Structures are given as C-alpha cells and as structure tokens.
Amino acid sequence: MSTDYYEVLGVSRDASADEIKRAYRKKAMKLHPDVAGPGSEEAFKEVQEAYEVLQDPQKRAIFDRGGDPAHPNAGGGFGDAGFGGGGFDFTNLVDAMFGGGSPFGGGGSGRGPRSRVRRGQDALVRMRLTLAEAAFGVTKPLDVDTAVVCPKCHGKGSDGGSEPVTCTTCEGAGEVITVQRSFLGDIRTTQPCPTCRGYGSVIAHPCSECSGEGRVRTSRTINVKIPAGVDDGNRIHLDSQGEVGPGGGPAGDLYVELSVAPHEVFRRDGSNLEMAIEVPMTAAALGTTVSVRTLEADREDVDAEQGSVTVEIPAGTQSGSRIVVEGRGIPRLRGGGRGDLGVSLLIKTPTKLDGHQKDLLRQLADARGETEVNPAVRASGSKGVFSRLKEAFGA
Ligand SMILES: [Zn+2]
Ligand SMILES: [Zn+2]
C-alpha cells in the first residue's frame, strides 16, 4: 500500500460521504490541468483515484482493510496493466465534478469560465496473436476507431479564421448570479450561464466538419510493437494514442489487450511449452532418435533447420514419460533466456498385425516368459502414466 487516499483528499478516516465529496471538489478544482497547467496532471490523477475509491462504500471498505481496490492487479501486471486504476473513467469523473455537464455543479462560486479543452478518454482495444507472435514478438498493424483533432479547425471549433466571441449574457464569466430578495435578506445564487453553457464564450460560426466539438471520429491504423514473451491478458500501454479530448484537448492513452490463440501442437505453461508425440512400441523398446518440430516452425524469418530439434528416445522408454529439451520454450518477457520444451511420449501398441508379425511377437513373448501375464497392480494414488498423459495432451 503506497498511497493513503484519506491523506490525498485531506480528510479524516471517519469522514462522511459529503465531506469526501466536498474535499474532492476543492482539490480537483485547484489541481485540474486546465487551471493549474499540465504539471499538475499527476497530482490531479491521484486525487481522482482517491475519490474513486473513497466515494464507493465497497472500495472504501477494501481500502480500510488494507487492500488496494484501485490497483487490483498491482504487482502481477505488465507495464501499466492497471488500466487507469481499475477502470476509472476520466471523463465520468470530470462530469461528476462539474455536476454532470453543468459547469461547477450547483454550488459554484465565482471560479471563472470552464475550459473548452479537456483531456480525451483512455481507450482499450483487443488484439489477437498467434502463439509464435506472442513468443517471439511482432510488430502488427492495428485499426483504431477513435477521435482525432478536427483537421479543418485544428481543434478550435470555429469555422474559417473566426474566433469564439465573448458571451454577452455572462460577459465571459461563464456563470450568472441571480439575487432574490427575501425577508431574511438577499439570496445570491450562482448558476452556469445558459447561453454559453459555462464556457464564457460562444462559437458564432461552428466548424462544419466537427460541429464545434474540435474533434472528429475516424479510423486509423497504427503499428503496435509486441515484445517477445507476452501472454494472454497482457496489456500494452501506448501513451497519448487514445481519443483526443473536446476542443482538441490532449489525447488519452491507448491500451491494447492481448489474447493468444490456442496452438494445434503446443500448449503453453508459463515460459515452458508442452507437446506430445506418438512413438511405435518397437522404437520405444529399442531406442531411437526422432525429429520434433519446435515453435520456430511457425516463423517465416528463421532457417528451416531451427524449426525442428532432434530428440533421443532411450531404449525401454515407457508411455507417459517426458523428455525436456532445454531452451526451446517461450522467451521470458523481461529477458532471462527461454523456458523449456517438454515432449511427452505416447507409446503406440501395434494393430493390424499380419500372420508373420504375430509369429514374431509370439516368439518374443515366449523368449521373455510373457505368455501368461499376471498384471502388476499400481497404487491408486500414484501420479502415474495416465495423469501425465492427460496433462500432456491438455485434456
Ligand atoms: Zn472542426
Ligand atoms: Zn455566458
């Protein structure tokens, strides 16, 4: 636990929901990047995260017990795997802070106009990889449907060279004050300006391309570099590749969640690969060497000889035994070599024997005194042939 959310908001541990909300608004207003400049973004995010946790009774309870509900994946992840701190949504929180679209909530008190420029949302897209792509890394094109800065007005929202004009209703203040007389005295109420919706300015000639939003939706293709060794569920964090904010505001981040397709031959177990091969009974009894394919066979950019490895099967090998080929598994994500390739063996009993072959086997049985069989019984709890084979075949 690194962050004390109560300390971040400056409230006591038994603060009421109202106190937390008030403290959050106060801090967030002060630290908002539109107000305090881009240098305050980290502190602003921290305040948001603290509020996200403490305003939710369940998350607050988890935090009070010493857990970290904002970072459920902390420590086990990869890069910025936390994805915005457990799914908080920047824009929703800004809306909550401004009272759902009406600037400065109900109790605004002379804080000036609201900025048209806001940070865009983070975006999450999914990418499917083959096992070889995940293992060896790849650069892949990815189509992203997202908001970009309007190419016509460059984010300003106004048509041509025109600038937004100061709102005549509020004279640029973004809010209007009404005074009601009552027998208790004057009651002053501050409300967002209905003409400019709190912006303090009006776009007289909205851009025809984006209707004054300063951004347009478009589909674009980016190349995503996937490092070697990634696994199912890993996320790649691409800074500022999310959607552009209203008014051409800074882009949010893009997260690419990876899923790895099952392979027809190999099963992944961490950084190890497992496969199973069938060997004829005679070869298993006499011993032999076989050529076994490796995951490299899926790559087009390596020599053909790397696509296989020679495995020695010793004489007398039993069904279910496993041979380890070192260093032919999955490269480890942060360096540190490769895992191993485990090759499990299934010994095939011959079928469709002709007369001559049957004679030969009978002679063998005779010579070994195996014409009458008294089967040896295995202990039921032993992790024997069958469980190993089941694992090897992924059953
Ligand atoms: Zn535009
Ligand atoms: Zn106005």
mmCIF file of C-alpha atoms and ligand atoms in Angstrom:
data_model
loop_
_atom_site.group_PDB
_atom_site.id
_atom_site.type_symbol
_atom_site.label_atom_id
_atom_site.label_comp_id
_atom_site.label_asym_id
_atom_site.label_seq_id
_atom_site.Cartn_x
_atom_site.Cartn_y
_atom_site.Cartn_z
ATOM 1 C CA MET A 1 0.000 0.000 0.000
ATOM 2 C CA SER A 2 1.708 3.168 -1.138
ATOM 3 C CA THR A 3 -0.998 5.837 -1.173
ATOM 4 C CA ASP A 4 -3.180 6.932 1.739
ATOM 5 C CA TYR A 5 -6.303 8.142 -0.023
ATOM 6 C CA TYR A 6 -7.548 9.930 3.083
ATOM 7 C CA GLU A 7 -4.335 11.902 3.192
ATOM 8 C CA VAL A 8 -4.577 12.700 -0.535
ATOM 9 C CA LEU A 9 -8.011 14.269 -0.034
ATOM 10 C CA GLY A 10 -7.076 15.728 3.352
ATOM 11 C CA VAL A 11 -9.990 14.166 5.246
ATOM 12 C CA SER A 12 -10.135 12.078 8.410
ATOM 13 C CA ARG A 13 -10.662 8.334 8.263
ATOM 14 C CA ASP A 14 -14.238 8.679 9.525
ATOM 15 C CA ALA A 15 -15.166 11.427 7.047
ATOM 16 C CA SER A 16 -18.751 11.310 5.771
ATOM 17 C CA ALA A 17 -19.583 10.832 2.083
ATOM 18 C CA ASP A 18 -20.417 14.546 1.909
ATOM 19 C CA GLU A 19 -17.120 15.612 3.416
ATOM 20 C CA ILE A 20 -15.255 13.395 0.959
ATOM 21 C CA LYS A 21 -17.174 14.861 -1.969
ATOM 22 C CA ARG A 22 -16.525 18.431 -0.852
ATOM 23 C CA ALA A 23 -12.826 17.774 -0.263
ATOM 24 C CA TYR A 24 -12.542 16.119 -3.661
ATOM 25 C CA ARG A 25 -14.190 19.017 -5.486
ATOM 26 C CA LYS A 26 -11.991 21.534 -3.761
ATOM 27 C CA LYS A 27 -8.783 19.649 -4.575
ATOM 28 C CA ALA A 28 -9.803 18.718 -8.089
ATOM 29 C CA MET A 29 -10.755 22.297 -8.982
ATOM 30 C CA LYS A 30 -7.397 23.541 -7.753
ATOM 31 C CA LEU A 31 -5.384 20.832 -9.483
ATOM 32 C CA HIS A 32 -7.306 20.497 -12.748
ATOM 33 C CA PRO A 33 -4.765 20.718 -15.603
ATOM 34 C CA ASP A 34 -6.875 23.401 -17.305
ATOM 35 C CA VAL A 35 -6.479 25.548 -14.209
ATOM 36 C CA ALA A 36 -3.117 24.613 -12.774
ATOM 37 C CA GLY A 37 -1.337 23.752 -16.017
ATOM 38 C CA PRO A 38 -0.042 20.434 -17.333
ATOM 39 C CA GLY A 39 2.401 19.999 -14.445
ATOM 40 C CA SER A 40 -0.460 19.182 -12.100
ATOM 41 C CA GLU A 41 -1.705 16.159 -14.028
ATOM 42 C CA GLU A 42 -0.133 13.543 -11.740
ATOM 43 C CA ALA A 43 -1.479 15.144 -8.594
ATOM 44 C CA PHE A 44 -4.885 15.533 -10.267
ATOM 45 C CA LYS A 45 -4.971 11.863 -11.185
ATOM 46 C CA GLU A 46 -4.066 10.906 -7.645
ATOM 47 C CA VAL A 47 -6.907 12.975 -6.259
ATOM 48 C CA GLN A 48 -9.304 11.356 -8.718
ATOM 49 C CA GLU A 49 -8.113 7.925 -7.782
ATOM 50 C CA ALA A 50 -8.558 8.671 -4.097
ATOM 51 C CA TYR A 51 -12.089 9.897 -4.719
ATOM 52 C CA GLU A 52 -12.928 6.944 -6.943
ATOM 53 C CA VAL A 53 -12.100 4.642 -4.046
ATOM 54 C CA LEU A 54 -13.481 6.587 -1.084
ATOM 55 C CA GLN A 55 -16.808 7.545 -2.665
ATOM 56 C CA ASP A 56 -17.632 3.886 -3.237
ATOM 57 C CA PRO A 57 -18.583 2.197 0.058
ATOM 58 C CA GLN A 58 -17.355 -1.203 -1.164
ATOM 59 C CA LYS A 59 -13.999 0.047 -2.405
ATOM 60 C CA ARG A 60 -13.590 2.193 0.688
ATOM 61 C CA ALA A 61 -14.144 -0.893 2.850
ATOM 62 C CA ILE A 62 -11.498 -2.813 0.889
ATOM 63 C CA PHE A 63 -9.097 0.093 1.345
ATOM 64 C CA ASP A 64 -9.878 0.318 5.080
ATOM 65 C CA ARG A 65 -8.986 -3.358 5.389
ATOM 66 C CA GLY A 66 -5.581 -2.650 3.854
ATOM 67 C CA GLY A 67 -6.360 -3.672 0.270
ATOM 68 C CA ASP A 68 -5.926 -1.555 -2.799
ATOM 69 C CA PRO A 69 -9.156 -1.535 -4.809
ATOM 70 C CA ALA A 70 -7.744 0.949 -7.336
ATOM 71 C CA HIS A 71 -4.917 -1.389 -8.271
ATOM 72 C CA PRO A 72 -6.309 -4.908 -8.081
ATOM 73 C CA ASN A 73 -3.569 -6.141 -10.400
ATOM 74 C CA ALA A 74 -0.736 -4.372 -8.635
ATOM 75 C CA GLY A 75 2.489 -6.282 -8.809
ATOM 76 C CA GLY A 76 1.272 -9.050 -11.048
ATOM 77 C CA GLY A 77 0.837 -6.942 -14.116
ATOM 78 C CA PHE A 78 2.866 -5.937 -17.072
ATOM 79 C CA GLY A 79 3.680 -2.359 -17.957
ATOM 80 C CA ASP A 80 0.700 -0.280 -16.965
ATOM 81 C CA ALA A 81 -1.549 -3.270 -16.558
ATOM 82 C CA GLY A 82 -3.699 -1.487 -14.005
ATOM 83 C CA PHE A 83 -5.569 0.229 -16.825
ATOM 84 C CA GLY A 84 -6.356 3.610 -15.390
ATOM 85 C CA GLY A 85 -6.520 2.303 -11.861
ATOM 86 C CA GLY A 86 -9.064 -0.462 -12.051
ATOM 87 C CA GLY A 87 -11.347 1.018 -14.629
ATOM 88 C CA PHE A 88 -11.934 4.591 -13.606
ATOM 89 C CA ASP A 89 -13.118 6.775 -16.339
ATOM 90 C CA PHE A 90 -11.562 10.197 -16.550
ATOM 91 C CA THR A 91 -14.451 11.881 -18.316
ATOM 92 C CA ASN A 92 -17.092 10.483 -15.989
ATOM 93 C CA LEU A 93 -15.224 11.860 -13.030
ATOM 94 C CA VAL A 94 -14.839 15.253 -14.615
ATOM 95 C CA ASP A 95 -18.581 15.189 -15.274
ATOM 96 C CA ALA A 96 -19.231 14.221 -11.682
ATOM 97 C CA MET A 97 -17.055 17.068 -10.551
ATOM 98 C CA PHE A 98 -18.814 19.576 -12.758
ATOM 99 C CA GLY A 99 -22.205 18.186 -11.869
ATOM 100 C CA GLY A 100 -22.974 16.161 -14.987
ATOM 101 C CA GLY A 101 -22.304 18.648 -17.729
ATOM 102 C CA SER A 102 -23.362 21.783 -15.921
ATOM 103 C CA PRO A 103 -20.152 23.512 -15.031
ATOM 104 C CA PHE A 104 -19.103 23.867 -11.420
ATOM 105 C CA GLY A 105 -22.015 21.890 -10.024
ATOM 106 C CA GLY A 106 -24.769 23.518 -8.038
ATOM 107 C CA GLY A 107 -22.634 25.455 -5.630
ATOM 108 C CA GLY A 108 -20.214 27.199 -7.947
ATOM 109 C CA SER A 109 -18.938 30.434 -6.519
ATOM 110 C CA GLY A 110 -17.034 32.685 -8.870
ATOM 111 C CA ARG A 111 -14.419 30.407 -10.403
ATOM 112 C CA GLY A 112 -14.486 31.775 -13.916
ATOM 113 C CA PRO A 113 -15.413 30.136 -17.183
ATOM 114 C CA ARG A 114 -14.900 26.464 -17.880
ATOM 115 C CA SER A 115 -12.332 25.491 -20.479
ATOM 116 C CA ARG A 116 -13.495 24.029 -23.780
ATOM 117 C CA VAL A 117 -10.341 21.983 -23.894
ATOM 118 C CA ARG A 118 -10.358 18.737 -21.976
ATOM 119 C CA ARG A 119 -8.281 15.570 -21.970
ATOM 120 C CA GLY A 120 -9.636 12.704 -24.055
ATOM 121 C CA GLN A 121 -10.651 9.320 -22.700
ATOM 122 C CA ASP A 122 -8.412 6.324 -22.434
ATOM 123 C CA ALA A 123 -9.292 3.609 -24.906
ATOM 124 C CA LEU A 124 -8.999 -0.159 -24.761
ATOM 125 C CA VAL A 125 -8.719 -2.316 -27.872
ATOM 126 C CA ARG A 126 -8.086 -6.014 -28.209
ATOM 127 C CA MET A 127 -5.539 -7.767 -30.366
ATOM 128 C CA ARG A 128 -5.373 -11.462 -31.208
ATOM 129 C CA LEU A 129 -1.938 -13.051 -31.524
ATOM 130 C CA THR A 130 -0.702 -16.455 -32.596
ATOM 131 C CA LEU A 131 1.406 -18.326 -30.083
ATOM 132 C CA ALA A 132 4.537 -17.694 -32.175
ATOM 133 C CA GLU A 133 3.812 -13.940 -32.314
ATOM 134 C CA ALA A 134 3.387 -13.822 -28.540
ATOM 135 C CA ALA A 135 6.538 -15.868 -28.004
ATOM 136 C CA PHE A 136 8.921 -14.129 -30.387
ATOM 137 C CA GLY A 137 7.413 -10.641 -30.585
ATOM 138 C CA VAL A 138 5.915 -8.935 -33.628
ATOM 139 C CA THR A 139 5.002 -5.538 -34.989
ATOM 140 C CA LYS A 140 1.384 -5.626 -36.079
ATOM 141 C CA PRO A 141 -0.935 -3.060 -37.627
ATOM 142 C CA LEU A 142 -3.990 -2.279 -35.512
ATOM 143 C CA ASP A 143 -7.109 -0.455 -36.658
ATOM 144 C CA VAL A 144 -8.246 2.019 -34.035
ATOM 145 C CA ASP A 145 -11.594 3.791 -34.223
ATOM 146 C CA THR A 146 -11.028 6.947 -32.240
ATOM 147 C CA ALA A 147 -11.432 10.719 -32.014
ATOM 148 C CA VAL A 148 -8.719 12.885 -33.543
ATOM 149 C CA VAL A 149 -8.200 16.640 -33.720
ATOM 150 C CA CYS A 150 -10.531 18.110 -36.359
ATOM 151 C CA PRO A 151 -8.391 18.620 -39.465
ATOM 152 C CA LYS A 152 -10.475 21.609 -40.571
ATOM 153 C CA CYS A 153 -10.448 23.838 -37.477
ATOM 154 C CA HIS A 154 -7.468 22.198 -35.712
ATOM 155 C CA GLY A 155 -9.486 21.814 -32.533
ATOM 156 C CA LYS A 156 -10.743 25.403 -32.242
ATOM 157 C CA GLY A 157 -14.318 24.502 -33.190
ATOM 158 C CA SER A 158 -14.819 27.711 -35.196
ATOM 159 C CA ASP A 159 -15.239 27.896 -38.943
ATOM 160 C CA GLY A 160 -12.643 29.638 -41.061
ATOM 161 C CA GLY A 161 -10.472 32.092 -39.205
ATOM 162 C CA SER A 162 -13.179 33.195 -36.795
ATOM 163 C CA GLU A 163 -12.573 33.073 -33.044
ATOM 164 C CA PRO A 164 -15.119 32.312 -30.325
ATOM 165 C CA VAL A 165 -16.664 35.584 -29.161
ATOM 166 C CA THR A 166 -17.141 36.592 -25.558
ATOM 167 C CA CYS A 167 -20.596 35.642 -24.299
ATOM 168 C CA THR A 168 -22.762 38.708 -23.896
ATOM 169 C CA THR A 169 -25.032 37.122 -21.277
ATOM 170 C CA CYS A 170 -22.289 36.497 -18.700
ATOM 171 C CA GLU A 171 -19.634 38.788 -20.181
ATOM 172 C CA GLY A 172 -17.175 35.912 -20.263
ATOM 173 C CA ALA A 173 -17.590 34.833 -16.651
ATOM 174 C CA GLY A 174 -19.254 31.543 -17.570
ATOM 175 C CA GLU A 175 -21.811 31.947 -14.797
ATOM 176 C CA VAL A 176 -24.669 34.213 -13.906
ATOM 177 C CA ILE A 177 -25.662 35.477 -10.484
ATOM 178 C CA THR A 178 -29.269 35.988 -9.614
ATOM 179 C CA VAL A 179 -30.311 37.903 -6.499
ATOM 180 C CA GLN A 180 -33.618 37.188 -4.858
ATOM 181 C CA ARG A 181 -34.897 39.454 -2.142
ATOM 182 C CA SER A 182 -36.431 37.780 0.870
ATOM 183 C CA PHE A 183 -37.313 38.895 4.369
ATOM 184 C CA LEU A 184 -34.020 37.251 5.529
ATOM 185 C CA GLY A 185 -32.021 39.408 3.142
ATOM 186 C CA ASP A 186 -30.697 38.938 -0.389
ATOM 187 C CA ILE A 187 -30.166 35.375 -1.570
ATOM 188 C CA ARG A 188 -27.471 35.172 -4.215
ATOM 189 C CA THR A 189 -27.471 32.138 -6.484
ATOM 190 C CA THR A 190 -24.684 31.377 -8.927
ATOM 191 C CA GLN A 191 -25.547 29.283 -11.949
ATOM 192 C CA PRO A 192 -23.775 28.272 -15.122
ATOM 193 C CA CYS A 193 -24.545 30.701 -17.913
ATOM 194 C CA PRO A 194 -27.384 29.257 -20.014
ATOM 195 C CA THR A 195 -26.174 30.974 -23.196
ATOM 196 C CA CYS A 196 -22.612 29.699 -23.321
ATOM 197 C CA ARG A 197 -23.086 26.623 -21.070
ATOM 198 C CA GLY A 198 -20.371 27.944 -18.804
ATOM 199 C CA TYR A 199 -17.648 28.386 -21.381
ATOM 200 C CA GLY A 200 -17.685 32.182 -21.207
ATOM 201 C CA SER A 201 -17.524 32.373 -24.974
ATOM 202 C CA VAL A 202 -19.780 31.437 -27.855
ATOM 203 C CA ILE A 203 -18.729 29.860 -31.118
ATOM 204 C CA ALA A 204 -20.600 32.061 -33.540
ATOM 205 C CA HIS A 205 -19.720 30.012 -36.636
ATOM 206 C CA PRO A 206 -19.233 26.371 -35.656
ATOM 207 C CA CYS A 207 -16.858 24.359 -37.818
ATOM 208 C CA SER A 208 -18.837 22.426 -40.420
ATOM 209 C CA GLU A 209 -16.630 19.371 -40.024
ATOM 210 C CA CYS A 210 -16.910 18.815 -36.263
ATOM 211 C CA SER A 211 -19.959 20.982 -35.363
ATOM 212 C CA GLY A 212 -17.759 22.939 -32.962
ATOM 213 C CA GLU A 213 -16.503 19.915 -30.978
ATOM 214 C CA GLY A 214 -12.923 20.385 -32.164
ATOM 215 C CA ARG A 215 -12.528 16.658 -32.818
ATOM 216 C CA VAL A 216 -13.866 14.098 -35.264
ATOM 217 C CA ARG A 217 -14.162 10.329 -35.144
ATOM 218 C CA THR A 218 -12.019 8.464 -37.544
ATOM 219 C CA SER A 219 -10.431 5.111 -38.127
ATOM 220 C CA ARG A 220 -6.680 4.965 -38.301
ATOM 221 C CA THR A 221 -4.072 2.256 -38.382
ATOM 222 C CA ILE A 222 -1.150 2.234 -36.003
ATOM 223 C CA ASN A 223 1.727 -0.218 -35.777
ATOM 224 C CA VAL A 224 1.934 -1.857 -32.377
ATOM 225 C CA LYS A 225 5.217 -3.393 -31.289
ATOM 226 C CA ILE A 226 4.625 -6.522 -29.221
ATOM 227 C CA PRO A 227 7.647 -7.593 -27.139
ATOM 228 C CA ALA A 228 8.707 -11.249 -27.085
ATOM 229 C CA GLY A 229 7.210 -13.332 -24.293
ATOM 230 C CA VAL A 230 3.820 -11.666 -23.784
ATOM 231 C CA ASP A 231 0.935 -13.793 -22.554
ATOM 232 C CA ASP A 232 -2.834 -13.909 -22.731
ATOM 233 C CA GLY A 233 -4.355 -10.883 -20.965
ATOM 234 C CA ASN A 234 -1.230 -8.688 -21.012
ATOM 235 C CA ARG A 235 -1.823 -5.053 -21.895
ATOM 236 C CA ILE A 236 0.387 -2.789 -23.959
ATOM 237 C CA HIS A 237 0.218 0.855 -22.872
ATOM 238 C CA LEU A 238 0.521 3.412 -25.657
ATOM 239 C CA ASP A 239 0.897 6.912 -24.300
ATOM 240 C CA SER A 240 -1.435 9.544 -25.823
ATOM 241 C CA GLN A 241 -2.789 7.208 -28.521
ATOM 242 C CA GLY A 242 -6.330 7.224 -27.117
ATOM 243 C CA GLU A 243 -9.011 9.657 -28.154
ATOM 244 C CA VAL A 244 -8.423 13.362 -28.413
ATOM 245 C CA GLY A 245 -10.439 15.403 -25.907
ATOM 246 C CA PRO A 246 -13.143 18.015 -26.572
ATOM 247 C CA GLY A 247 -11.740 21.219 -28.023
ATOM 248 C CA GLY A 248 -8.765 19.271 -29.374
ATOM 249 C CA GLY A 249 -7.611 18.544 -25.809
ATOM 250 C CA PRO A 250 -4.717 16.169 -25.086
ATOM 251 C CA ALA A 251 -5.312 12.569 -26.108
ATOM 252 C CA GLY A 252 -5.948 9.858 -23.549
ATOM 253 C CA ASP A 253 -3.902 6.693 -23.528
ATOM 254 C CA LEU A 254 -4.491 3.567 -25.564
ATOM 255 C CA TYR A 255 -4.335 0.120 -24.020
ATOM 256 C CA VAL A 256 -4.021 -2.922 -26.241
ATOM 257 C CA GLU A 257 -5.196 -6.094 -24.541
ATOM 258 C CA LEU A 258 -3.649 -9.224 -25.972
ATOM 259 C CA SER A 259 -5.225 -12.604 -26.399
ATOM 260 C CA VAL A 260 -3.258 -15.588 -27.644
ATOM 261 C CA ALA A 261 -4.928 -18.174 -29.859
ATOM 262 C CA PRO A 262 -4.596 -21.824 -28.864
ATOM 263 C CA HIS A 263 -1.980 -23.738 -30.878
ATOM 264 C CA GLU A 264 -2.653 -27.022 -32.666
ATOM 265 C CA VAL A 265 0.533 -28.631 -31.359
ATOM 266 C CA PHE A 266 1.892 -26.689 -28.387
ATOM 267 C CA ARG A 267 0.366 -25.878 -25.031
ATOM 268 C CA ARG A 268 1.909 -23.059 -23.058
ATOM 269 C CA ASP A 269 2.720 -23.358 -19.381
ATOM 270 C CA GLY A 270 4.324 -20.087 -18.273
ATOM 271 C CA SER A 271 7.581 -19.918 -20.199
ATOM 272 C CA ASN A 272 7.527 -23.631 -20.997
ATOM 273 C CA LEU A 273 5.935 -25.319 -23.985
ATOM 274 C CA GLU A 274 4.424 -28.782 -23.815
ATOM 275 C CA MET A 275 3.784 -31.155 -26.676
ATOM 276 C CA ALA A 276 3.090 -34.859 -27.093
ATOM 277 C CA ILE A 277 4.286 -37.311 -29.740
ATOM 278 C CA GLU A 278 3.429 -40.917 -30.549
ATOM 279 C CA VAL A 279 6.247 -43.500 -30.817
ATOM 280 C CA PRO A 280 5.837 -47.115 -32.033
ATOM 281 C CA MET A 281 6.277 -49.758 -29.367
ATOM 282 C CA THR A 282 9.264 -51.311 -31.117
ATOM 283 C CA ALA A 283 11.115 -47.981 -31.329
ATOM 284 C CA ALA A 284 10.413 -47.267 -27.664
ATOM 285 C CA ALA A 285 11.765 -50.714 -26.727
ATOM 286 C CA LEU A 286 14.891 -50.490 -28.874
ATOM 287 C CA GLY A 287 15.564 -46.763 -28.570
ATOM 288 C CA THR A 288 15.815 -44.254 -31.425
ATOM 289 C CA THR A 289 16.209 -40.586 -32.299
ATOM 290 C CA VAL A 290 13.335 -38.566 -33.731
ATOM 291 C CA SER A 291 12.977 -35.084 -35.182
ATOM 292 C CA VAL A 292 10.405 -32.984 -33.326
ATOM 293 C CA ARG A 293 9.010 -29.679 -34.566
ATOM 294 C CA THR A 294 9.530 -26.539 -32.499
ATOM 295 C CA LEU A 295 7.542 -23.310 -32.312
ATOM 296 C CA GLU A 296 10.102 -21.718 -34.652
ATOM 297 C CA ALA A 297 8.497 -23.734 -37.477
ATOM 298 C CA ASP A 298 5.713 -21.113 -37.394
ATOM 299 C CA ARG A 299 8.148 -18.311 -38.217
ATOM 300 C CA GLU A 300 8.987 -17.279 -41.731
ATOM 301 C CA ASP A 301 12.072 -15.297 -40.776
ATOM 302 C CA VAL A 302 14.255 -18.148 -39.451
ATOM 303 C CA ASP A 303 16.140 -21.035 -41.097
ATOM 304 C CA ALA A 304 14.149 -24.190 -41.693
ATOM 305 C CA GLU A 305 16.547 -26.191 -39.517
ATOM 306 C CA GLN A 306 15.541 -24.120 -36.489
ATOM 307 C CA GLY A 307 12.013 -25.404 -36.959
ATOM 308 C CA SER A 308 12.875 -28.805 -35.519
ATOM 309 C CA VAL A 309 15.038 -30.402 -32.873
ATOM 310 C CA THR A 310 16.454 -33.915 -32.549
ATOM 311 C CA VAL A 311 15.232 -35.820 -29.516
ATOM 312 C CA GLU A 312 16.811 -39.042 -28.298
ATOM 313 C CA ILE A 313 14.410 -41.690 -27.094
ATOM 314 C CA PRO A 314 16.295 -44.116 -24.878
ATOM 315 C CA ALA A 315 15.734 -47.874 -25.168
ATOM 316 C CA GLY A 316 12.971 -49.019 -22.831
ATOM 317 C CA THR A 317 11.066 -45.717 -22.769
ATOM 318 C CA GLN A 318 7.626 -46.019 -21.159
ATOM 319 C CA SER A 319 4.390 -44.432 -22.315
ATOM 320 C CA GLY A 320 3.796 -41.129 -20.495
ATOM 321 C CA SER A 321 7.461 -40.277 -19.960
ATOM 322 C CA ARG A 322 8.544 -36.730 -20.683
ATOM 323 C CA ILE A 323 11.727 -35.556 -22.324
ATOM 324 C CA VAL A 324 12.880 -31.986 -21.685
ATOM 325 C CA VAL A 325 14.509 -30.000 -24.466
ATOM 326 C CA GLU A 326 16.144 -27.074 -22.690
ATOM 327 C CA GLY A 327 15.805 -23.551 -24.030
ATOM 328 C CA ARG A 328 13.225 -24.250 -26.717
ATOM 329 C CA GLY A 329 10.229 -22.865 -24.829
ATOM 330 C CA ILE A 330 8.961 -19.260 -24.679
ATOM 331 C CA PRO A 331 11.397 -16.329 -24.285
ATOM 332 C CA ARG A 332 10.879 -14.637 -20.930
ATOM 333 C CA LEU A 333 9.264 -11.210 -21.181
ATOM 334 C CA ARG A 334 11.920 -9.205 -19.374
ATOM 335 C CA GLY A 335 14.916 -11.108 -20.716
ATOM 336 C CA GLY A 336 16.445 -14.020 -18.888
ATOM 337 C CA GLY A 337 16.524 -16.654 -21.604
ATOM 338 C CA ARG A 338 13.861 -19.097 -22.636
ATOM 339 C CA GLY A 339 11.813 -21.788 -20.986
ATOM 340 C CA ASP A 340 11.953 -25.429 -21.983
ATOM 341 C CA LEU A 341 10.095 -27.653 -24.402
ATOM 342 C CA GLY A 342 8.551 -30.695 -22.727
ATOM 343 C CA VAL A 343 7.927 -33.634 -25.056
ATOM 344 C CA SER A 344 5.587 -36.284 -23.644
ATOM 345 C CA LEU A 345 5.637 -39.723 -25.246
ATOM 346 C CA LEU A 346 2.704 -41.957 -26.029
ATOM 347 C CA ILE A 347 3.865 -45.461 -26.923
ATOM 348 C CA LYS A 348 1.655 -46.960 -29.620
ATOM 349 C CA THR A 349 0.823 -50.630 -29.461
ATOM 350 C CA PRO A 350 0.821 -52.107 -32.977
ATOM 351 C CA THR A 351 -2.517 -53.005 -34.531
ATOM 352 C CA LYS A 352 -3.462 -54.789 -37.788
ATOM 353 C CA LEU A 353 -0.714 -57.402 -37.418
ATOM 354 C CA ASP A 354 -0.311 -59.936 -40.233
ATOM 355 C CA GLY A 355 0.453 -63.596 -39.572
ATOM 356 C CA HIS A 356 4.197 -63.214 -39.780
ATOM 357 C CA GLN A 357 4.234 -60.275 -37.379
ATOM 358 C CA LYS A 358 2.055 -62.152 -34.919
ATOM 359 C CA ASP A 359 4.504 -65.069 -35.061
ATOM 360 C CA LEU A 360 7.423 -62.767 -34.331
ATOM 361 C CA LEU A 361 5.641 -61.245 -31.334
ATOM 362 C CA ARG A 362 4.684 -64.698 -30.024
ATOM 363 C CA GLN A 363 8.323 -65.717 -30.269
ATOM 364 C CA LEU A 364 9.289 -62.575 -28.353
ATOM 365 C CA ALA A 365 6.675 -63.261 -25.685
ATOM 366 C CA ASP A 366 7.940 -66.842 -25.391
ATOM 367 C CA ALA A 367 11.527 -65.720 -25.054
ATOM 368 C CA ARG A 368 10.546 -63.231 -22.322
ATOM 369 C CA GLY A 369 8.301 -65.675 -20.461
ATOM 370 C CA GLU A 370 5.327 -63.400 -21.047
ATOM 371 C CA THR A 371 2.866 -65.901 -22.495
ATOM 372 C CA GLU A 372 0.984 -65.932 -19.175
ATOM 373 C CA VAL A 373 0.531 -62.471 -17.716
ATOM 374 C CA ASN A 374 -0.061 -61.684 -14.063
ATOM 375 C CA PRO A 375 -0.567 -57.951 -14.197
ATOM 376 C CA ALA A 376 1.208 -55.856 -11.608
ATOM 377 C CA VAL A 377 -1.218 -53.570 -9.764
ATOM 378 C CA ARG A 378 -0.482 -49.876 -9.317
ATOM 379 C CA ALA A 379 -1.342 -47.861 -6.224
ATOM 380 C CA SER A 380 -4.457 -45.768 -6.923
ATOM 381 C CA GLY A 381 -2.994 -42.531 -5.565
ATOM 382 C CA SER A 382 0.215 -42.543 -7.564
ATOM 383 C CA LYS A 383 0.590 -39.829 -10.155
ATOM 384 C CA GLY A 384 1.297 -42.191 -12.947
ATOM 385 C CA VAL A 385 1.143 -42.581 -16.627
ATOM 386 C CA PHE A 386 -2.453 -41.523 -17.139
ATOM 387 C CA SER A 387 -2.428 -38.196 -15.332
ATOM 388 C CA ARG A 388 0.834 -37.219 -17.022
ATOM 389 C CA LEU A 389 -0.547 -38.090 -20.419
ATOM 390 C CA LYS A 390 -3.741 -36.184 -19.721
ATOM 391 C CA GLU A 391 -1.702 -33.119 -18.837
ATOM 392 C CA ALA A 392 0.485 -33.506 -21.888
ATOM 393 C CA PHE A 393 -2.480 -33.650 -24.225
ATOM 394 C CA GLY A 394 -4.214 -30.826 -22.422
ATOM 395 C CA ALA A 395 -7.268 -32.977 -21.732
HETATM 396 ZN ZN ZN B 1 -13.673 21.423 -36.731
HETATM 397 ZN ZN ZN B 2 -22.213 33.083 -20.998
#
